[in-house]
PDB file of N, CA and C in Angstrom:
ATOM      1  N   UNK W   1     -56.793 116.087 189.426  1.00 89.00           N
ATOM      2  CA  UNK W   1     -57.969 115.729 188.670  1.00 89.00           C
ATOM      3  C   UNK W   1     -59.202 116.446 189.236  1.00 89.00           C
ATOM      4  N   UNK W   2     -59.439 116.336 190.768  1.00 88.00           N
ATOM      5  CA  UNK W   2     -60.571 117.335 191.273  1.00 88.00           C
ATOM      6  C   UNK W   2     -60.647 118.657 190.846  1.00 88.00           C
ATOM      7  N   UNK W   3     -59.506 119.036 190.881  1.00 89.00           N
ATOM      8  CA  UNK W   3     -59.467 120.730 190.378  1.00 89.00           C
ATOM      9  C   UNK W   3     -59.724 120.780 189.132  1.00 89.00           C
ATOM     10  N   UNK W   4     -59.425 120.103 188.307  1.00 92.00           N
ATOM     11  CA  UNK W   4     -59.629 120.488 186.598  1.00 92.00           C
ATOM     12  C   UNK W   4     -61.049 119.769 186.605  1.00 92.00           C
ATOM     13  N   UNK W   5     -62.026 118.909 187.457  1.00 89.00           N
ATOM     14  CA  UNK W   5     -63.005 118.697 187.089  1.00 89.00           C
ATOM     15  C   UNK W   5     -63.838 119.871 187.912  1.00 89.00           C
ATOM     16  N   UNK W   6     -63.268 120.414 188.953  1.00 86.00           N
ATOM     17  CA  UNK W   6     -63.775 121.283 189.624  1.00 86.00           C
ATOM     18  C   UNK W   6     -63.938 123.015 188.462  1.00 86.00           C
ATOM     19  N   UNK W   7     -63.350 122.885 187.564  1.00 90.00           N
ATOM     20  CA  UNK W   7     -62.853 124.156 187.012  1.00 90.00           C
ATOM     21  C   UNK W   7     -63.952 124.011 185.704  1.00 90.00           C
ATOM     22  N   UNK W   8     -64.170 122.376 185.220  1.00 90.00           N
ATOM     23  CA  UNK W   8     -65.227 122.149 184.360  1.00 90.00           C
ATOM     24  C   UNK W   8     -66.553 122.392 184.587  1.00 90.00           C
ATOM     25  N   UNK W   9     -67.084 122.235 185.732  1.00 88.00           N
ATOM     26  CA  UNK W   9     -68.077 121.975 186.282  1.00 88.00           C
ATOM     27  C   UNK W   9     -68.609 123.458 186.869  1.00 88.00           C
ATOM     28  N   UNK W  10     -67.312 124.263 187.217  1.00 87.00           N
ATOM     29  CA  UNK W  10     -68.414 125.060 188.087  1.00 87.00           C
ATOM     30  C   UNK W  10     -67.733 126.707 187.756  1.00 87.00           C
ATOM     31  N   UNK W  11     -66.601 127.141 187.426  1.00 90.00           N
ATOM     32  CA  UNK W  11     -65.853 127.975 186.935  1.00 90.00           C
ATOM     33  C   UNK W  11     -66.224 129.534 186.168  1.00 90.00           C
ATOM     34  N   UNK W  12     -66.745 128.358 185.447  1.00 90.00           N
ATOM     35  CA  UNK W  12     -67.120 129.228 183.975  1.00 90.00           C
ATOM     36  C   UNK W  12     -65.388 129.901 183.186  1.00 90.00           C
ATOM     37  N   UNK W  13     -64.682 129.439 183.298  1.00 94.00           N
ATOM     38  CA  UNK W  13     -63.545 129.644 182.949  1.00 94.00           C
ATOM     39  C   UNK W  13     -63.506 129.159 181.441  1.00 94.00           C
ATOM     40  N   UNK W  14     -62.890 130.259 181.110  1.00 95.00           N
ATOM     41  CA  UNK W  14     -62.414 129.950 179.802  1.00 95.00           C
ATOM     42  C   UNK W  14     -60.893 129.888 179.192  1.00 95.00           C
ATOM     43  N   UNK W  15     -59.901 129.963 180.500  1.00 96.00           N
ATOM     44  CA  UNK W  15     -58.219 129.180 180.353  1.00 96.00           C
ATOM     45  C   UNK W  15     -58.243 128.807 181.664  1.00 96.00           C
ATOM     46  N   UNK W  16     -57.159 127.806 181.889  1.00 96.00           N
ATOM     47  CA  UNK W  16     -57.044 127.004 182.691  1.00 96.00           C
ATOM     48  C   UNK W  16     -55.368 127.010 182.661  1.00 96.00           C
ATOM     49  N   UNK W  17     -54.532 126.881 183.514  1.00 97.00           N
ATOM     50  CA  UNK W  17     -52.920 127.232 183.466  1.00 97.00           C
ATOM     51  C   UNK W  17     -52.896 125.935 184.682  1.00 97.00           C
ATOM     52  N   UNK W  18     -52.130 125.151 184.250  1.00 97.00           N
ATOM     53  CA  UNK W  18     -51.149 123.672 184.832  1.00 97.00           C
ATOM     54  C   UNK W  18     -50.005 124.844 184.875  1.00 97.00           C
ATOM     55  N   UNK W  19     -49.238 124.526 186.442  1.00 97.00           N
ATOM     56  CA  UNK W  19     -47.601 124.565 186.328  1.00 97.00           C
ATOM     57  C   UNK W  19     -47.139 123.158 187.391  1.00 97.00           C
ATOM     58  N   UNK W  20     -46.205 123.190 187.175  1.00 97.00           N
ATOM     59  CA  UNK W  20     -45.734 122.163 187.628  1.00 97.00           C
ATOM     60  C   UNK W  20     -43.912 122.293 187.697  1.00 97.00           C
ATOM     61  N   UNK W  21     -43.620 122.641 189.279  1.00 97.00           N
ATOM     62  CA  UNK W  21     -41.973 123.355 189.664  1.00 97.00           C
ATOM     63  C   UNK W  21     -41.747 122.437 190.851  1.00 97.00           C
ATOM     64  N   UNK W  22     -40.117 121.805 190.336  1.00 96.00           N
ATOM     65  CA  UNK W  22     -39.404 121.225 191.214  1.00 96.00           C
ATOM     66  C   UNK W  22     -38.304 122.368 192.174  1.00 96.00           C
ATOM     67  N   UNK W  23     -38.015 121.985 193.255  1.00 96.00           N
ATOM     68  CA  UNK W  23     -37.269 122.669 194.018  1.00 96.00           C
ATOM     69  C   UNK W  23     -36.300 121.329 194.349  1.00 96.00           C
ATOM     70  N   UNK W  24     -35.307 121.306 194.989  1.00 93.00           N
ATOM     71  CA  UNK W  24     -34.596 120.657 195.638  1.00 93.00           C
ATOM     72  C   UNK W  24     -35.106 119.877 197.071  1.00 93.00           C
ATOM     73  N   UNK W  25     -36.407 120.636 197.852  1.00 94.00           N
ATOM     74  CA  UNK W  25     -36.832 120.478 198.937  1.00 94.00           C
ATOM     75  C   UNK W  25     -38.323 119.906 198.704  1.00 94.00           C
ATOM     76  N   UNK W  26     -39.157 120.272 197.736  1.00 96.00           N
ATOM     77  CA  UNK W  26     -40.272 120.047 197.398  1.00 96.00           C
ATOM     78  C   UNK W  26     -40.590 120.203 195.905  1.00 96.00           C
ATOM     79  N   UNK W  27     -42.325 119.155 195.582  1.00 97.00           N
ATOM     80  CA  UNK W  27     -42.645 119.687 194.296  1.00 97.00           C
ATOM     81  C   UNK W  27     -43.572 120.700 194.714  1.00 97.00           C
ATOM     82  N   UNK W  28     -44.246 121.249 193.144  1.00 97.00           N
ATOM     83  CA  UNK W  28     -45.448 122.441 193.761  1.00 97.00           C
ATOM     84  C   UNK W  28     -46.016 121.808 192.259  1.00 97.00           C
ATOM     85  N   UNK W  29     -47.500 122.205 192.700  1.00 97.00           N
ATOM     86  CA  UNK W  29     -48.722 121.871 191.420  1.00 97.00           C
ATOM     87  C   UNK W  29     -49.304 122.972 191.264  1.00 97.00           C
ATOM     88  N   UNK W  30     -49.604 124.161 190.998  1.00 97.00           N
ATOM     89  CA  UNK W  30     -50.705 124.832 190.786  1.00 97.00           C
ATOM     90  C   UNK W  30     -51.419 124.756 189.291  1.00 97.00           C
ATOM     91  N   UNK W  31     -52.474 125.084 190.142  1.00 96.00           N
ATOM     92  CA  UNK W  31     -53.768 124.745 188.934  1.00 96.00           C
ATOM     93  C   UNK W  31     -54.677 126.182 189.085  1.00 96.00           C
ATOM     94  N   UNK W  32     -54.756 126.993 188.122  1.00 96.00           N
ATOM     95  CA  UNK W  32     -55.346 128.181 188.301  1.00 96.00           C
ATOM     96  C   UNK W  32     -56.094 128.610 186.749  1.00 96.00           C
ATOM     97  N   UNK W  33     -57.267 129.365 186.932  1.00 96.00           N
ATOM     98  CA  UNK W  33     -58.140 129.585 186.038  1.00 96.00           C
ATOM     99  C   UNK W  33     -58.668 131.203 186.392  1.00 96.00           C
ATOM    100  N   UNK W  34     -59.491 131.383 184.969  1.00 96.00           N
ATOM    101  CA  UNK W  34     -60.016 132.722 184.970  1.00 96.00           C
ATOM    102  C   UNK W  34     -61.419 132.612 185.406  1.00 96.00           C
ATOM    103  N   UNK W  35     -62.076 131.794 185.971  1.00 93.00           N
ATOM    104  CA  UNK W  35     -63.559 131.875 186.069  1.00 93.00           C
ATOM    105  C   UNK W  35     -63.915 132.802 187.347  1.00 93.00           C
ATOM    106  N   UNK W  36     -65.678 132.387 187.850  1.00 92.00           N
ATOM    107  CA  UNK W  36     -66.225 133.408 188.431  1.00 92.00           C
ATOM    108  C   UNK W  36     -65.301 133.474 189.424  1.00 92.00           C
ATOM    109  N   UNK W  37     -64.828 132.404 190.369  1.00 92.00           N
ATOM    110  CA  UNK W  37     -63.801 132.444 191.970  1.00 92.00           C
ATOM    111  C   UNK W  37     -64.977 132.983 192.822  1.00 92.00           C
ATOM    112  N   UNK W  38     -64.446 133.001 194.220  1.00 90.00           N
ATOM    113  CA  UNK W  38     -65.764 132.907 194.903  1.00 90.00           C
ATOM    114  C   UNK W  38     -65.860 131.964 195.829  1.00 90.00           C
ATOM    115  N   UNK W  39     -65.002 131.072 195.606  1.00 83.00           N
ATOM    116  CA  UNK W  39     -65.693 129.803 196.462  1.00 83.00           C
ATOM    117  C   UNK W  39     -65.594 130.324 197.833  1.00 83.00           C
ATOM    118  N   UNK W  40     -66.668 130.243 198.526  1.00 75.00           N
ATOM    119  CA  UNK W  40     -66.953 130.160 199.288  1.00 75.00           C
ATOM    120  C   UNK W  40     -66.811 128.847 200.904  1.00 75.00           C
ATOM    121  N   UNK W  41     -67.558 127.440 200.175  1.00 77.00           N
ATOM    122  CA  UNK W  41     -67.266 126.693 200.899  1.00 77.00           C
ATOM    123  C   UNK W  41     -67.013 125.639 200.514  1.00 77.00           C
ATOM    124  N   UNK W  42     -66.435 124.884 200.846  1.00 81.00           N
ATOM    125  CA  UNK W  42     -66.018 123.717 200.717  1.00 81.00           C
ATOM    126  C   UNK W  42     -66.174 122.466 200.403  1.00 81.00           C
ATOM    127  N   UNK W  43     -66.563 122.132 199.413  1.00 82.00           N
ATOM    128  CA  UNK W  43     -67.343 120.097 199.071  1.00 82.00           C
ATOM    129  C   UNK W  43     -66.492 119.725 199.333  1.00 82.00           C
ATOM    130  N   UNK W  44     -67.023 118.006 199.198  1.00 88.00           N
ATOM    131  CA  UNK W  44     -66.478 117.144 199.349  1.00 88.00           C
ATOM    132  C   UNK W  44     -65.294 116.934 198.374  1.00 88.00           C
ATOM    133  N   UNK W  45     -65.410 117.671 197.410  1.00 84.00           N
ATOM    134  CA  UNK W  45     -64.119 117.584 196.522  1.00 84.00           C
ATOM    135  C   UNK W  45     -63.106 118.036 197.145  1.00 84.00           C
ATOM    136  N   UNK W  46     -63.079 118.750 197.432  1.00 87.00           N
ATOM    137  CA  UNK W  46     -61.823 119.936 198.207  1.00 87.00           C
ATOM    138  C   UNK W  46     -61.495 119.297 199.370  1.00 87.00           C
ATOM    139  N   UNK W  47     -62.416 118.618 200.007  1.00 90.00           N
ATOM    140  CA  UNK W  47     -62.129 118.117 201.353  1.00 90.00           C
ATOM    141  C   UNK W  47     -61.179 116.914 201.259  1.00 90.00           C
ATOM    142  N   UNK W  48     -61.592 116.131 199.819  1.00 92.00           N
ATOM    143  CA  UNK W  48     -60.895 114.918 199.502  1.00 92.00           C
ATOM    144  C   UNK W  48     -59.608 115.672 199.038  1.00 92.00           C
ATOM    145  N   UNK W  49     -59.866 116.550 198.412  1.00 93.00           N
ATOM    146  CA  UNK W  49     -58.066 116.670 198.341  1.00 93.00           C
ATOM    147  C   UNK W  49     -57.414 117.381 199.340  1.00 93.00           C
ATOM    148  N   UNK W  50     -57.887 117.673 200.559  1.00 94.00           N
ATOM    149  CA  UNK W  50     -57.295 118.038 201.690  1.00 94.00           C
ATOM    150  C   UNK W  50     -56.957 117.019 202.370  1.00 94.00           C
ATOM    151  N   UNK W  51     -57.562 115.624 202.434  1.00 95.00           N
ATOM    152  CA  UNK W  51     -57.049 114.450 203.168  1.00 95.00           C
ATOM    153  C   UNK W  51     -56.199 113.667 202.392  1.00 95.00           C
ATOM    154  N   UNK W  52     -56.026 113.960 200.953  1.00 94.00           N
ATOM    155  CA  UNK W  52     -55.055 113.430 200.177  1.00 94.00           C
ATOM    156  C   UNK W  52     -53.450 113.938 200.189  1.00 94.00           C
ATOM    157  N   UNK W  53     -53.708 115.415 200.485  1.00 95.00           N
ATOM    158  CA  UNK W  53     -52.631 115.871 200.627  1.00 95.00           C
ATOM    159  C   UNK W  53     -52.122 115.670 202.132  1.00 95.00           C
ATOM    160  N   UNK W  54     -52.945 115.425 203.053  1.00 95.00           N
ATOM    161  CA  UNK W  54     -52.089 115.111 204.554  1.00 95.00           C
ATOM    162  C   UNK W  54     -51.198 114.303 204.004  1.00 95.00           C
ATOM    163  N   UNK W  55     -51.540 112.854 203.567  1.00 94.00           N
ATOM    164  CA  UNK W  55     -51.111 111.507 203.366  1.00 94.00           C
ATOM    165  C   UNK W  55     -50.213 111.770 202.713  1.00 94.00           C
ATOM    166  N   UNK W  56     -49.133 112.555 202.292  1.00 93.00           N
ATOM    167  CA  UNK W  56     -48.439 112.784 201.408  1.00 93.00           C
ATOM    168  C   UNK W  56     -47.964 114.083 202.507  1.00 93.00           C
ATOM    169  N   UNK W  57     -48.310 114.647 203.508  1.00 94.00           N
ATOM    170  CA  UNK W  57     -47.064 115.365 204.402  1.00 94.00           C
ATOM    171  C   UNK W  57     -47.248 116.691 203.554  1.00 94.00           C
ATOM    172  N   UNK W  58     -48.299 117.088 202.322  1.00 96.00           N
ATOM    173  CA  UNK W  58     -48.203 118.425 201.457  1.00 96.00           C
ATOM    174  C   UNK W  58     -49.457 119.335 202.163  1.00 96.00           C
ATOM    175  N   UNK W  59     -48.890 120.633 202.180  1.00 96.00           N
ATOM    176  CA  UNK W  59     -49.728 121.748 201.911  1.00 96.00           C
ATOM    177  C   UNK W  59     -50.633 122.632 200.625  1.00 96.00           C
ATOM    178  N   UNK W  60     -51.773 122.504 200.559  1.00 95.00           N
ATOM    179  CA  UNK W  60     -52.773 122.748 199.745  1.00 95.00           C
ATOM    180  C   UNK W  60     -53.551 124.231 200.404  1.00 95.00           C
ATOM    181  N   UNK W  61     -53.648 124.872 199.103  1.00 95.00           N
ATOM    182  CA  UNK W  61     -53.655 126.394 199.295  1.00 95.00           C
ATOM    183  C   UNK W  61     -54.564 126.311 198.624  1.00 95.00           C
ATOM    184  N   UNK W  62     -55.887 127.465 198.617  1.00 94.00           N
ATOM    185  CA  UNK W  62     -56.971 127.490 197.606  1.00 94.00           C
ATOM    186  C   UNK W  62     -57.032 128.846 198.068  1.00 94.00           C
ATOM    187  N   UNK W  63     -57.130 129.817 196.923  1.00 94.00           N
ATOM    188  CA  UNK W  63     -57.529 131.147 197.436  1.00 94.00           C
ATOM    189  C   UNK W  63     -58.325 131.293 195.612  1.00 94.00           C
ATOM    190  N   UNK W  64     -59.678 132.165 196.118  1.00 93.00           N
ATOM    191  CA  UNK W  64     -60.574 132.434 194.876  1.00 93.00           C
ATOM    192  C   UNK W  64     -60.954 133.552 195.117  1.00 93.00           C
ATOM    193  N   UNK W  65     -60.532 134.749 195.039  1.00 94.00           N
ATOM    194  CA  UNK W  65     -61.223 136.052 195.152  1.00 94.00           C
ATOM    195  C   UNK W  65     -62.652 136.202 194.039  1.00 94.00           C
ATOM    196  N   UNK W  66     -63.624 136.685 194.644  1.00 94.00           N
ATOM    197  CA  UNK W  66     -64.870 136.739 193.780  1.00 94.00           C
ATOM    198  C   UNK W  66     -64.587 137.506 192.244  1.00 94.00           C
ATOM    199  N   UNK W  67     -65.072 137.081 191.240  1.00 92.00           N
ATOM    200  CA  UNK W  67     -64.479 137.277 189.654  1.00 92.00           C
ATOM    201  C   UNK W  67     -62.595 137.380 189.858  1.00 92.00           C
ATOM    202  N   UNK W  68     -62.343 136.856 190.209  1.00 93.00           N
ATOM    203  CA  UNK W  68     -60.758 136.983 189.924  1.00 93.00           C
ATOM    204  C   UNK W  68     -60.266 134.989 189.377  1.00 93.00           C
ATOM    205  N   UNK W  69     -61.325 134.510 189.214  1.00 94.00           N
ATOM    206  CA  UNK W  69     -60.938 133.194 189.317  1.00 94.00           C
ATOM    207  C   UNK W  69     -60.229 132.091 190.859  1.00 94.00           C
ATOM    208  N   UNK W  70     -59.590 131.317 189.866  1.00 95.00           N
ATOM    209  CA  UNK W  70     -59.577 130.680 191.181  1.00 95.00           C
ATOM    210  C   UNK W  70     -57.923 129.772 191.657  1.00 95.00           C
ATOM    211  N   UNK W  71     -56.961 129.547 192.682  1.00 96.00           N
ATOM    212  CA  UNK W  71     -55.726 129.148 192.267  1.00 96.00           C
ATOM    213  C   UNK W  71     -55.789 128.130 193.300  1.00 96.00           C
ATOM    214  N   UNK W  72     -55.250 126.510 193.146  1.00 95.00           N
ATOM    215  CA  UNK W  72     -55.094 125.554 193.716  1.00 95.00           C
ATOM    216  C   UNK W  72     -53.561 125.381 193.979  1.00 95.00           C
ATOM    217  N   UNK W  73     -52.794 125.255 194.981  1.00 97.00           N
ATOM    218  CA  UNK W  73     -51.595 125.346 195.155  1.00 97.00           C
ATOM    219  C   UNK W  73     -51.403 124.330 196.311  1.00 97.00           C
ATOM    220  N   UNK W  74     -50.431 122.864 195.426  1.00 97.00           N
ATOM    221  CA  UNK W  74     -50.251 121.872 196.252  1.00 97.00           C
ATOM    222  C   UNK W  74     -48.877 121.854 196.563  1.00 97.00           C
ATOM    223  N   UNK W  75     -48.215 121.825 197.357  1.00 97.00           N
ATOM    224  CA  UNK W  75     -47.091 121.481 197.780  1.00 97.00           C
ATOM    225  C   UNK W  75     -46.702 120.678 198.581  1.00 97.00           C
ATOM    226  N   UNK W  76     -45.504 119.474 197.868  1.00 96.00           N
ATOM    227  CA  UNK W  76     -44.876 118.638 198.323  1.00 96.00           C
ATOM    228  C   UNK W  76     -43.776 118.294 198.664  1.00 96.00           C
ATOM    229  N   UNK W  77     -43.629 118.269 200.194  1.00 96.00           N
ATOM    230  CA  UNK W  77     -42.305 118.195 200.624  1.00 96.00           C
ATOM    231  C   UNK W  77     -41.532 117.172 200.116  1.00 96.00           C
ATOM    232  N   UNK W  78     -40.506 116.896 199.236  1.00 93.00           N
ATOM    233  CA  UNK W  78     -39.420 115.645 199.257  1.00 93.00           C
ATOM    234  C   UNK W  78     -38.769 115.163 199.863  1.00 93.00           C
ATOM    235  N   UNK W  79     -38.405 114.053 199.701  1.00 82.00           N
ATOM    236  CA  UNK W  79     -38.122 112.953 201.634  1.00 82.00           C
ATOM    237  C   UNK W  79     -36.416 112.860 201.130  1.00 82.00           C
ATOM    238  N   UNK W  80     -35.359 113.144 201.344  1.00 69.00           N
ATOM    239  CA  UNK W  80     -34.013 112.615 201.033  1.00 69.00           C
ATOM    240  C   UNK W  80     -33.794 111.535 201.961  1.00 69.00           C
ATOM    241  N   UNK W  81     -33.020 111.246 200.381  1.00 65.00           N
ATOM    242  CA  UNK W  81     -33.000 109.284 200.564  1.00 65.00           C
ATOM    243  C   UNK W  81     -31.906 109.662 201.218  1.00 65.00           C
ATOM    244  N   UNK W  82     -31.749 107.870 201.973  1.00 67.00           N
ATOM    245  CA  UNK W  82     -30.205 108.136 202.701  1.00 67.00           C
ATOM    246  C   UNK W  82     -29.910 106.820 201.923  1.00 67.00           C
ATOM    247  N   UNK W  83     -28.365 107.019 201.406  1.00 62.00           N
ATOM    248  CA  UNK W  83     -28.296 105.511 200.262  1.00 62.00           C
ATOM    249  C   UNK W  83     -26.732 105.153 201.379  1.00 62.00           C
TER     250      UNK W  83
END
């Protein structure tokens, strides 16, 4: 939700691409757009979803090259059950 309000708000993007891929070991979320990219530093948005993703054991990737837009990449390790 931060990222797609993050992509409303400040972007200037005009597509926006959800994927969403299971692996056997983990899920993955990326959220990527065509806007300015750039980011530079970090709000409190980004920060909240950096402490969201500890709590959940996932790695969160943000890379925005300046005009290249911008790509959010969450990954979540899956826990195997023992039944």
């Amino acid at each position: 939700q931060e990222s797609l309000t993050n992509v409303a708000r400040h972007a200037g993007a005009s597509k926006v691409w959800l994927d969403l891929h299971t692996t056997a070991d983990q899920v993955t979320l990326r959220i990527a757009d065509d806007g300015r990219g750039g980011v530079a530093t970090e709000g409190a948005g980004i920060n909240g979803m950096r402490e969201r993703a500890l709590l959940v054991n996932a790695a969160l990737m943000i890379t925005s090259p300046k005009d290249e837009g911008t790509e959010v990449r969450l990954a979540i390790p899956l826990q195997r059950r023992s039944d």
